[in-house]
CSV table of C-alpha atoms and ligand atoms in Angstrom, one decimal:
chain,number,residue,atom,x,y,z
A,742,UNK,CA,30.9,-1.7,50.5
A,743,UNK,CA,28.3,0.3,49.4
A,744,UNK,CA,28.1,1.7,45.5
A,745,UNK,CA,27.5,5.3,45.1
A,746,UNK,CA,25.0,6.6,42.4
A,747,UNK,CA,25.7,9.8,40.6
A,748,UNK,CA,22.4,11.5,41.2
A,749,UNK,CA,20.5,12.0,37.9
A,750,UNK,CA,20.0,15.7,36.5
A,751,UNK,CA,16.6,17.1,37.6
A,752,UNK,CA,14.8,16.6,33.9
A,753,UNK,CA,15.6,13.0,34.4
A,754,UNK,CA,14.7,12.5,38.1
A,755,UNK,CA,11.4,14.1,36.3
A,756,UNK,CA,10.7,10.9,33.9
A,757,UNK,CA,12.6,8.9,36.3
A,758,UNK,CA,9.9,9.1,39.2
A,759,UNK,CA,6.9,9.1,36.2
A,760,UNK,CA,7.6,5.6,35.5
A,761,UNK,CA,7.8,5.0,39.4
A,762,UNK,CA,4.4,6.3,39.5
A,763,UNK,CA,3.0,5.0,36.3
A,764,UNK,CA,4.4,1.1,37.8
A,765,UNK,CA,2.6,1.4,41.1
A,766,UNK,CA,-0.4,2.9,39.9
A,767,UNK,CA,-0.2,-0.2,37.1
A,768,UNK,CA,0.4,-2.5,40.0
A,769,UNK,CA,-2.9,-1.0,41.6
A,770,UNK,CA,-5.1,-1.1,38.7
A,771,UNK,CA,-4.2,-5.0,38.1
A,772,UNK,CA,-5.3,-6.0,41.4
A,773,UNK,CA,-8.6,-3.6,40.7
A,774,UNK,CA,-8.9,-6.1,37.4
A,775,UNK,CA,-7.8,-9.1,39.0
A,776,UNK,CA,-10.5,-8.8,41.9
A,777,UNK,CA,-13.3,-7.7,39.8
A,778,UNK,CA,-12.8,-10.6,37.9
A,779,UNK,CA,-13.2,-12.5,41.4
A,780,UNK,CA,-16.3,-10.8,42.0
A,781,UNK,CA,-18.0,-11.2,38.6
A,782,UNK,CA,-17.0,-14.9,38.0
A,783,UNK,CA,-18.3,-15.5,41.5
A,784,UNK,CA,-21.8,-13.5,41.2
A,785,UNK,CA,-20.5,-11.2,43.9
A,786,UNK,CA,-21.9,-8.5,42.2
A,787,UNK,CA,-24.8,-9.9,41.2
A,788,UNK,CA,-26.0,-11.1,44.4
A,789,UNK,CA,-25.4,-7.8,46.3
A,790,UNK,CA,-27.3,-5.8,43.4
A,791,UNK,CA,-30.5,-8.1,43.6
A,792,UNK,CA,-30.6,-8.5,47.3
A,793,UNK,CA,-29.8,-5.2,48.5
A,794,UNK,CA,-26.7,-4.8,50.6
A,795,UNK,CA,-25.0,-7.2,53.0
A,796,UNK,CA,-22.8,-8.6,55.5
A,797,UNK,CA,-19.8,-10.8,54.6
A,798,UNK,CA,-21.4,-13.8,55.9
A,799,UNK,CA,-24.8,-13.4,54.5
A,800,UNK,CA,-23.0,-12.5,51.0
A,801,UNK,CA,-21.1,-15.8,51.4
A,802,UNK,CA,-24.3,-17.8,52.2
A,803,UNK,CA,-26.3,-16.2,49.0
A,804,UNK,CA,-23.3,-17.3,46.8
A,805,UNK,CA,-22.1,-20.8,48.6
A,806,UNK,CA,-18.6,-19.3,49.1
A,807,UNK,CA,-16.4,-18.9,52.0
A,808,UNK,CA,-17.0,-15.9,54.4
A,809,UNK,CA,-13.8,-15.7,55.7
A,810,UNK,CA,-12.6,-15.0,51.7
A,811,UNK,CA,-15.6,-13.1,51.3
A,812,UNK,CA,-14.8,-10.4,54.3
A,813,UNK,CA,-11.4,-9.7,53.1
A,814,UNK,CA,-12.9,-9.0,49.3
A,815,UNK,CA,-15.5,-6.9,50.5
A,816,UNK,CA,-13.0,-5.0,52.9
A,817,UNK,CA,-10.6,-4.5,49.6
A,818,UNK,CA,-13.5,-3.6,47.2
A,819,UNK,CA,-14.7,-0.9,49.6
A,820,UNK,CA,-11.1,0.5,49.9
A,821,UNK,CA,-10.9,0.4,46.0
A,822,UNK,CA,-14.1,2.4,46.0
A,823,UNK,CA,-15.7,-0.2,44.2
A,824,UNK,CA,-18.0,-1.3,46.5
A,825,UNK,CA,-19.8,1.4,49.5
A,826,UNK,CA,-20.1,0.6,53.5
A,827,UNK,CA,-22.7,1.6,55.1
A,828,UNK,CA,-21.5,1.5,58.7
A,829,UNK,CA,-17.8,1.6,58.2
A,830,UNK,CA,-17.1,1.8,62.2
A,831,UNK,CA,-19.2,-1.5,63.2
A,832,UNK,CA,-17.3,-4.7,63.6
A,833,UNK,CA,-16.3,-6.2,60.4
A,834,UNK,CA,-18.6,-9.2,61.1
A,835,UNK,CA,-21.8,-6.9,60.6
A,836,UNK,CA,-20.5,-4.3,58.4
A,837,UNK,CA,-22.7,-4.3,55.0
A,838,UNK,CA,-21.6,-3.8,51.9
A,839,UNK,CA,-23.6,-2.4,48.9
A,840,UNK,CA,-22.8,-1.8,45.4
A,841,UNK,CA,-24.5,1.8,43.6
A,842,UNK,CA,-26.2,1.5,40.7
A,843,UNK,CA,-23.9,3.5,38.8
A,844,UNK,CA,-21.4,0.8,39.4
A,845,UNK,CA,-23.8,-1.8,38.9
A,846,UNK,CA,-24.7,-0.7,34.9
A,847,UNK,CA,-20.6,-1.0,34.7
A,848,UNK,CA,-20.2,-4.5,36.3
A,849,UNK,CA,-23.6,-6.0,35.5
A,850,UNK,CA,-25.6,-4.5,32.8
A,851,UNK,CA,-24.6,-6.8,29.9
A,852,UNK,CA,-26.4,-4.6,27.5
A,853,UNK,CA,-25.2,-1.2,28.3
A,854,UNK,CA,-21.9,0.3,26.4
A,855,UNK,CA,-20.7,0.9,29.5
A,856,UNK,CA,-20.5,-2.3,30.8
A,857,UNK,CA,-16.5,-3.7,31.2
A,858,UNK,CA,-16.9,-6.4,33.5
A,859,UNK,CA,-16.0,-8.5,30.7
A,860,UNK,CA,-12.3,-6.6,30.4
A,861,UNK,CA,-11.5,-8.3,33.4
A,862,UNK,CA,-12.1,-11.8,32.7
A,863,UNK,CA,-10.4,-11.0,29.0
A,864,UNK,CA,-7.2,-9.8,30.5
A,865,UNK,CA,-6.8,-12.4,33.3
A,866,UNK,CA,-7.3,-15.0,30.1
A,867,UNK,CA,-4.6,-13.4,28.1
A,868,UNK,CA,-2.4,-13.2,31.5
A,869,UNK,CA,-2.9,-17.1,31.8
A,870,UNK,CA,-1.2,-17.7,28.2
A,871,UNK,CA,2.0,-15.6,29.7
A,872,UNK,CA,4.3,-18.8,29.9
A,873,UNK,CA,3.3,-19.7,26.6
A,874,UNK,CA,4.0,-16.6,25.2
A,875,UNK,CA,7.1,-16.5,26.6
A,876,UNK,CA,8.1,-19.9,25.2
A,877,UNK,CA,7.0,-18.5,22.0
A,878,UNK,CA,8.9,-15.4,22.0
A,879,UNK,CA,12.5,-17.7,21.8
A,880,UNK,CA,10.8,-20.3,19.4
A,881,UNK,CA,9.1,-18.3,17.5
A,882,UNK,CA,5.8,-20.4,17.3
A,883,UNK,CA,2.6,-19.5,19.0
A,884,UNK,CA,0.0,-20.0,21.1
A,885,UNK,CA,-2.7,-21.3,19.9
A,886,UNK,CA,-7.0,-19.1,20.5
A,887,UNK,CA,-7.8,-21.8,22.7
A,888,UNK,CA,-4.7,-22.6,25.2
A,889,UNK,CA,-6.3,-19.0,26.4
A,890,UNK,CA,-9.2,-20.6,27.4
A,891,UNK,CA,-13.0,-19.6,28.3
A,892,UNK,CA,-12.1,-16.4,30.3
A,893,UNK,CA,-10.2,-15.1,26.9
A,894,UNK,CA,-12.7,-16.4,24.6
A,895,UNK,CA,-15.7,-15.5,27.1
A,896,UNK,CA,-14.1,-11.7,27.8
A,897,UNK,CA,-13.7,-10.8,24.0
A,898,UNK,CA,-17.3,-11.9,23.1
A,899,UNK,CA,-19.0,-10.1,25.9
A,900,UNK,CA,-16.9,-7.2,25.2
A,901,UNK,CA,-17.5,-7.1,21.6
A,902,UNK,CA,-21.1,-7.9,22.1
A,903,UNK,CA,-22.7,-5.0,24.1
A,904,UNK,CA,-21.2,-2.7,21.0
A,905,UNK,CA,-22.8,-5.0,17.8
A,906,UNK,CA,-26.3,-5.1,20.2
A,907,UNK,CA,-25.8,-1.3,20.3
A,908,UNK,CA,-24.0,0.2,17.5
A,909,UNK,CA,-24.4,-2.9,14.7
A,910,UNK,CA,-28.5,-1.8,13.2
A,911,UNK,CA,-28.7,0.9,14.6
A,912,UNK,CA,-25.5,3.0,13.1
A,913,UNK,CA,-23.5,1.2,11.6
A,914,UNK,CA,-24.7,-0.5,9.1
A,915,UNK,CA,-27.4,2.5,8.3
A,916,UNK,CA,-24.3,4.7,7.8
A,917,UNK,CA,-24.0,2.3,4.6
A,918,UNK,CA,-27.3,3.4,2.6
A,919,UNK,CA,-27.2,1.0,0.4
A,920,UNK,CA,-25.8,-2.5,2.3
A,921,UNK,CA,-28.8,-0.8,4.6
A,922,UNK,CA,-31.0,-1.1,1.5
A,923,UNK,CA,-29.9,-4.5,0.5
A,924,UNK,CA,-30.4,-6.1,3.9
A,925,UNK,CA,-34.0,-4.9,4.1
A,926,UNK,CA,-34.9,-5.9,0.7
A,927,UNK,CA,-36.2,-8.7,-1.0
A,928,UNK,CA,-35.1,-11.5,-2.1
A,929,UNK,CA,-33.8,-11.9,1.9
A,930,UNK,CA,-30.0,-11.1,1.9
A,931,UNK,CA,-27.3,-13.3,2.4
A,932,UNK,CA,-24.1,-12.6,4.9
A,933,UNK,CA,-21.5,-15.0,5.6
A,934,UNK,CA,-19.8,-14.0,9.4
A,935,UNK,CA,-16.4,-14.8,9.0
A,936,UNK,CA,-14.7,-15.5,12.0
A,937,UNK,CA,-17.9,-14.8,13.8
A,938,UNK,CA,-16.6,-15.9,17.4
A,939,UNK,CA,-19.9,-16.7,19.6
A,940,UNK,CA,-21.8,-15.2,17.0
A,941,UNK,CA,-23.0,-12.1,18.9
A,942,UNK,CA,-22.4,-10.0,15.5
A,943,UNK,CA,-24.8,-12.3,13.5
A,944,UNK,CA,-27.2,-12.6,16.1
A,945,UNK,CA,-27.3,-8.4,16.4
A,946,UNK,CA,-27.6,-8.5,12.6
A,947,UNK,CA,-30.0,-10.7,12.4
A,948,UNK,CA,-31.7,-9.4,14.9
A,949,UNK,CA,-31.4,-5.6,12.9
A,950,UNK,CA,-32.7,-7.1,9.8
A,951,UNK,CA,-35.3,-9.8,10.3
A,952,UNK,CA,-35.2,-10.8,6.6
A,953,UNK,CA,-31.3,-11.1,6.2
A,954,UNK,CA,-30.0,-15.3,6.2
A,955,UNK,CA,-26.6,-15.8,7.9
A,956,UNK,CA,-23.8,-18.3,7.9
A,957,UNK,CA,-21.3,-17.7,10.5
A,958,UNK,CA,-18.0,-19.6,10.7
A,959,UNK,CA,-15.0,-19.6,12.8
A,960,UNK,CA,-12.4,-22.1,13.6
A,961,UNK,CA,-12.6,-22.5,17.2
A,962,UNK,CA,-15.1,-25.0,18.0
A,963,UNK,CA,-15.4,-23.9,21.6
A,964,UNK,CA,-16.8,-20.3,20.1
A,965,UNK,CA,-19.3,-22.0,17.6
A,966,UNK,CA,-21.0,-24.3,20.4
A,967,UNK,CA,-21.3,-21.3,22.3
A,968,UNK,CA,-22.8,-19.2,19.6
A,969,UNK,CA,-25.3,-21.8,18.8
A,970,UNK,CA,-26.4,-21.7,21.7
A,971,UNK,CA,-27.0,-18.3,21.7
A,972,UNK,CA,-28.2,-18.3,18.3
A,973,UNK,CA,-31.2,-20.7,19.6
A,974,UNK,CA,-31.7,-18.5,22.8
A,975,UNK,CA,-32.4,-16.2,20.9
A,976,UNK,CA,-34.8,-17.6,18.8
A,977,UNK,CA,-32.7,-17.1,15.8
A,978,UNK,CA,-31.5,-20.6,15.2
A,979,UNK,CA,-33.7,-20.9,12.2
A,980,UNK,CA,-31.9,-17.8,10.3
A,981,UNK,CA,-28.8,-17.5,12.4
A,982,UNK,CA,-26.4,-21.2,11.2
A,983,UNK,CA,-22.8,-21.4,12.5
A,984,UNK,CA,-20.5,-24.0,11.6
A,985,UNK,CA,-16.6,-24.7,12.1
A,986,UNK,CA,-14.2,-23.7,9.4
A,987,UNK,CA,-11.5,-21.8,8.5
A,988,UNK,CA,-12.0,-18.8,6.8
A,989,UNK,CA,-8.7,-19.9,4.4
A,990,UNK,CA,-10.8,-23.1,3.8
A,991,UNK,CA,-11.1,-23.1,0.4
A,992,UNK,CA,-13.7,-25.3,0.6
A,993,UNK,CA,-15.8,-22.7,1.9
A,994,UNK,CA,-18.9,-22.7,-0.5
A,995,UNK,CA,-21.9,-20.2,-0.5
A,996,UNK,CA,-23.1,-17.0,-2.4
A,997,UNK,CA,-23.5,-14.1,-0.5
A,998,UNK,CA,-24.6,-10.4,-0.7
A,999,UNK,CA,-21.5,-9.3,1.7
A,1000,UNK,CA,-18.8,-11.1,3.8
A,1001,UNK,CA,-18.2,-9.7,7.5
A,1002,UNK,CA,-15.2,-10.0,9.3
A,1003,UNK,CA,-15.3,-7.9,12.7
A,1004,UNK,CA,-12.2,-7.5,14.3
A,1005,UNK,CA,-10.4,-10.9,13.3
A,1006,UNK,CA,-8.6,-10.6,10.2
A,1007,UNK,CA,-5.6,-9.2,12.0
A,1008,UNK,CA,-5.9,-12.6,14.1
A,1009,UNK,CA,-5.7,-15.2,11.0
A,1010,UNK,CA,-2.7,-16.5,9.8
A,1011,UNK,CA,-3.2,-16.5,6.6
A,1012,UNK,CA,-5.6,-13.2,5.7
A,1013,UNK,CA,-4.6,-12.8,2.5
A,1014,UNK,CA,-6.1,-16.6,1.8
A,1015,UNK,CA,-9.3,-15.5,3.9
A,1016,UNK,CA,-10.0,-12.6,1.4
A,1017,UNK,CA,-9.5,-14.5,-1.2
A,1018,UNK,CA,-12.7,-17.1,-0.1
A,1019,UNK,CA,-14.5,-14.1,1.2
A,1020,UNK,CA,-14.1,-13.0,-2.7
A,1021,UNK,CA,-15.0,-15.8,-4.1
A,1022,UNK,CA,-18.4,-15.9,-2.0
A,1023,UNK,CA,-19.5,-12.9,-3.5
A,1024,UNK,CA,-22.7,-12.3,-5.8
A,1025,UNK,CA,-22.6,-9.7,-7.9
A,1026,UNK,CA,-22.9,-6.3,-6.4
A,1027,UNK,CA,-21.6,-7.9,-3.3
A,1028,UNK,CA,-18.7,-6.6,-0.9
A,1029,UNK,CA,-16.4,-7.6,2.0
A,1030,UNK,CA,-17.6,-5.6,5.2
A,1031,UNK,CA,-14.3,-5.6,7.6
A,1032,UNK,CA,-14.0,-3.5,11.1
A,1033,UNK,CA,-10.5,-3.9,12.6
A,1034,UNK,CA,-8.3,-2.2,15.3
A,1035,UNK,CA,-8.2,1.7,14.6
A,1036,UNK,CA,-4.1,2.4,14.6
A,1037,UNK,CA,-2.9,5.1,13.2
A,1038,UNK,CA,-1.3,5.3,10.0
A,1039,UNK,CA,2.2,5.2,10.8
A,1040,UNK,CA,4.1,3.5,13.6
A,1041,UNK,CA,4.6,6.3,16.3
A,1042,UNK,CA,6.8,6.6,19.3
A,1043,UNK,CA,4.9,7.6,22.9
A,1044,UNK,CA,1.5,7.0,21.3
A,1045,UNK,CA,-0.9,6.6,23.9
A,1046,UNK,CA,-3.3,5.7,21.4
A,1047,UNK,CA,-1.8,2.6,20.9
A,1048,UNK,CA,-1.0,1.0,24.1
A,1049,UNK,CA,-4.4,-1.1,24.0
A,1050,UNK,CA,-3.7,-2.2,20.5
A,1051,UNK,CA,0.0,-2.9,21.2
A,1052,UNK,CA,-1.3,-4.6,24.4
A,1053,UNK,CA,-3.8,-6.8,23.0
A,1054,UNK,CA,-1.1,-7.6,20.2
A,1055,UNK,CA,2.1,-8.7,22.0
A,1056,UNK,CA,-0.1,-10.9,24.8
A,1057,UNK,CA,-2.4,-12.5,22.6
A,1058,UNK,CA,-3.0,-11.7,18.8
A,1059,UNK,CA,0.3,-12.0,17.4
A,1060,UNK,CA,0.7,-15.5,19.6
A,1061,UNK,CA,-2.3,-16.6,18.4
A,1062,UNK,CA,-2.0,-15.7,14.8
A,1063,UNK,CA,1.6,-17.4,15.3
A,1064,UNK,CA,0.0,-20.2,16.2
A,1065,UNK,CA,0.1,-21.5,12.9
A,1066,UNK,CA,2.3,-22.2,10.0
A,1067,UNK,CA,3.0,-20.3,7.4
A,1068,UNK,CA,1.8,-17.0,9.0
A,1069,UNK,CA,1.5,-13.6,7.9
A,1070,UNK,CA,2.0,-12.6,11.5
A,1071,UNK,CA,0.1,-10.1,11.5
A,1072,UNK,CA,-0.6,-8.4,14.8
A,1073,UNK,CA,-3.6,-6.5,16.0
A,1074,UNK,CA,-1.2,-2.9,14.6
A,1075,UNK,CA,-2.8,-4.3,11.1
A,1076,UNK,CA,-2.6,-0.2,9.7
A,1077,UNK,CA,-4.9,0.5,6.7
A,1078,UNK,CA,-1.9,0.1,4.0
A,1079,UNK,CA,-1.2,-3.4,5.6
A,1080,UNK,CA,-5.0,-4.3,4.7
A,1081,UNK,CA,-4.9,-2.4,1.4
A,1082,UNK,CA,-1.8,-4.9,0.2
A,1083,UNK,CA,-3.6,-8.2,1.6
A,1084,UNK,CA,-6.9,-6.9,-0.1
A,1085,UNK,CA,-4.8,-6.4,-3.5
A,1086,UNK,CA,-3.1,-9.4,-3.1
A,1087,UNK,CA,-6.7,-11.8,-2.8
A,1088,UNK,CA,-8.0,-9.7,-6.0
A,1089,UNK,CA,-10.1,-7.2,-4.8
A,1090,UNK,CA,-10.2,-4.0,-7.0
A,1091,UNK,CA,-10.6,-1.0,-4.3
A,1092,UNK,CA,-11.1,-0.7,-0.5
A,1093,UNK,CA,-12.6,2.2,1.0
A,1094,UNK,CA,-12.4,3.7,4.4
A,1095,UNK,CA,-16.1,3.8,6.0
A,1096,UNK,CA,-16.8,7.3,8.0
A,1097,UNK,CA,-17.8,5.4,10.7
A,1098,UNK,CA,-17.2,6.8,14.1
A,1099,UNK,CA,-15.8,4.7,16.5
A,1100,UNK,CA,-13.1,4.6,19.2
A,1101,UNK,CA,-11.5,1.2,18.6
A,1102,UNK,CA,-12.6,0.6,14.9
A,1103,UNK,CA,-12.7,1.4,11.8
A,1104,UNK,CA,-14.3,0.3,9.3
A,1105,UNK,CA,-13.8,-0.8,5.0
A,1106,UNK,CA,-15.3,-2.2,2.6
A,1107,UNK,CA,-13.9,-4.2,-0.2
A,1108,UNK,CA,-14.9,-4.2,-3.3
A,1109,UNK,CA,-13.7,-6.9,-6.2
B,1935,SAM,C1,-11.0,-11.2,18.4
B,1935,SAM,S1,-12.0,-12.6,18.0
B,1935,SAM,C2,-13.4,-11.8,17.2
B,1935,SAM,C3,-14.6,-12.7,17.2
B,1935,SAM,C4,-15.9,-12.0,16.7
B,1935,SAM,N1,-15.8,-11.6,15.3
B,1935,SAM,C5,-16.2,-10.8,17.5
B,1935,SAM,O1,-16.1,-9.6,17.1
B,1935,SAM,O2,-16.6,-11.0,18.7
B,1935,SAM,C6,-11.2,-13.3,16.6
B,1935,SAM,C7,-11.8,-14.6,16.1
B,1935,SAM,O3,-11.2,-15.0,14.9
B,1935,SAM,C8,-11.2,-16.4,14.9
B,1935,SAM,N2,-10.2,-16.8,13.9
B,1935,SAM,C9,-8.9,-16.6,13.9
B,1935,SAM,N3,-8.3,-17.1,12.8
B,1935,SAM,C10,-9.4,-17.7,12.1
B,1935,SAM,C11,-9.4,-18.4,10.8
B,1935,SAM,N4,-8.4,-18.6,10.1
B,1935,SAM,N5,-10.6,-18.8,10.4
B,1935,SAM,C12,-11.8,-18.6,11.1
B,1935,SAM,N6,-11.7,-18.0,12.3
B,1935,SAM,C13,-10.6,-17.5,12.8
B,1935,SAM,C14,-10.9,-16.8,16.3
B,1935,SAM,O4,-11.3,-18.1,16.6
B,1935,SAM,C15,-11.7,-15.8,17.1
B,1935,SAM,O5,-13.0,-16.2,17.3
């Protein structure tokens, strides 16, 4: 027996077969992530952009992998138009592959804003923490920053990092005349980097400013071993400290001329304790510097604008700000009056929006 379906008016055939296109054009663009990731964890892309292009085997032998793997990648990355072929009718044993530069600054060019290799490797880390998240969806608990591992933790840094190496000194923090003035001046500045990840923020700082001091802190120890690591490859080490705390640790000591906090107070689980410490840090004349996720005001239905942020939130920020109890369970969809009551509630006096232009941040400034 077969069941019959009404057909569906026209206007909703219309929305019907929208989804059916959005799905498979999802599906597509996950496999697109999924084998970029392949090919940047593996120096795929590397190798072909230093040594010109290649064959499947001689790719394979340049990156000790398997050529029979290799083929099938390079036959799917060329499809994808990723990837160009230069002889596209020769037997798939000599074929060679090549990558265009254009392509290249977007999969290899760690310093330029449009590099996104690192997207890949940050969603396939949230993707790994799916069975957690699931679990913690009917328990309500959450999964802790690092059950996402190094491909989460390595995807956000690089991510974030290409925009503080661009965007931190140069506009920025000279959009803010006189935190500009401050960080130049003598006696050298103090800034504690609160949840500072692998430090890329204080290192760009630091870099920016070569007078300022800076403390980072954050409480996954995996992230501070990596940024002092950086911090001493880049010659910073002796003005660049990071160290592995909480930023609700009261314990935290330390005077300082302003507090940062980019793009993590939506991830702690207790923020409202955070501001409080960053507060208490404070010299006089000095403020709370916070960039976090730019959602609109209001909760809004079909918002495009949002999908990232909503993204992001349900798959890994709200899990791992879950991940511990009490928690304010936050979310990265932390809107402006949601930091405006957490900022009155640790004391400050005012918080003003920054005119800073960006596309995923925005910027305040709390004063107490
Ligand atoms: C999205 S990452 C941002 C890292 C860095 N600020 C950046 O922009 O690259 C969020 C960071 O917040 C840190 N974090 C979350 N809760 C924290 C807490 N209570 N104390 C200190 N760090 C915390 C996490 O370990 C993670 O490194």
């Amino acid at each position: 027996m077969s069941a019959t379906l009404t057909p569906l008016p026209v206007a909703r055939t219309d929305r019907r077969d929208a989804l059916v296109t959005r799905l498979f054009e999802a599906n597509l663009a996950t496999y697109d992530l999924a084998t970029i990731y392949l090919g940047d964890r593996l120096g795929l892309y590397t190798a072909l952009h230093e040594h010109g292009p290649m064959t499947a085997a001689q790719l394979a032998a340049h990156t000790r992998t398997h050529e029979r793997y290799i083929r099938e990648w390079l036959e799917q990355q060329t499809v994808t138009g990723i990837l160009d072929v230069e002889d596209a009718q020769a037997d798939a044993t000599v074929r060679q592959y090549g990558i265009s530069t254009e392509h290249a600054e977007v999969l290899l060019e760690r310093d330029s804003l449009s590099y996104l290799a690192p997207l890949g490797r940050f969603t396939i880390g949230v993707l790994s923490g799916l069975t957690k998240v699931l679990e913690a969806f009917k328990t309500g608990s959450g999964v802790a920053y690092p059950d996402y591992g190094v491909d989460a933790r390595e995807g956000q840094a690089e991510a974030n990092r290409t925009a503080f190496v661009n965007l931190l000194g140069a506009q920025w923090l000279p959009a803010i005349p006189d935190l500009h003035a401050r960080l130049q001046a003598d006696p050298p500045a103090r800034v504690a980097d609160m949840a500072c990840g692998t430090g890329w923020s204080s290192l760009a700082l630091a870099r920016a400013y070569p007078k300022v001091v800076i403390d980072g802190f954050d409480s996954d120890e995996a992230s501070i071993v990596l940024a002092q690591q950086h911090a001493r490859a880049e010659g910073l080490h002796d003005r660049v400290t990071f160290a592995v705390r909480d930023a609700a640790d009261q314990r935290v000591q330390g005077t300082y001329d302003v507090v940062t906090i980019f793009e993590a107070l939506h991830d702690m689980a207790r923020p409202v304790e955070a501001l409080r410490v960053a507060r208490t840090l404070l010299k006089g004349g000095g403020s709370v510097l916070i960039a976090d996720e730019r959602v609109h005001e209001h909760f809004t239905p079909h918002n495009i604008d949002e999908r990232l942020f909503y993204g992001w939130s349900v798959l890994f920020c709200l899990p791992t700000g879950m991940a511990e109890t009490p928690s304010a369970g936050t979310g990265a969809v932390m809107r402006p009056d949601t930091l405006q009551r957490y900022a009155a509630e640790a004391g400050f006096r005012e918080v003003e929006v920054l005119p800073i232009a960006h596309d995923l941040w925005r910027f305040y400034r709390l004063y107490p």
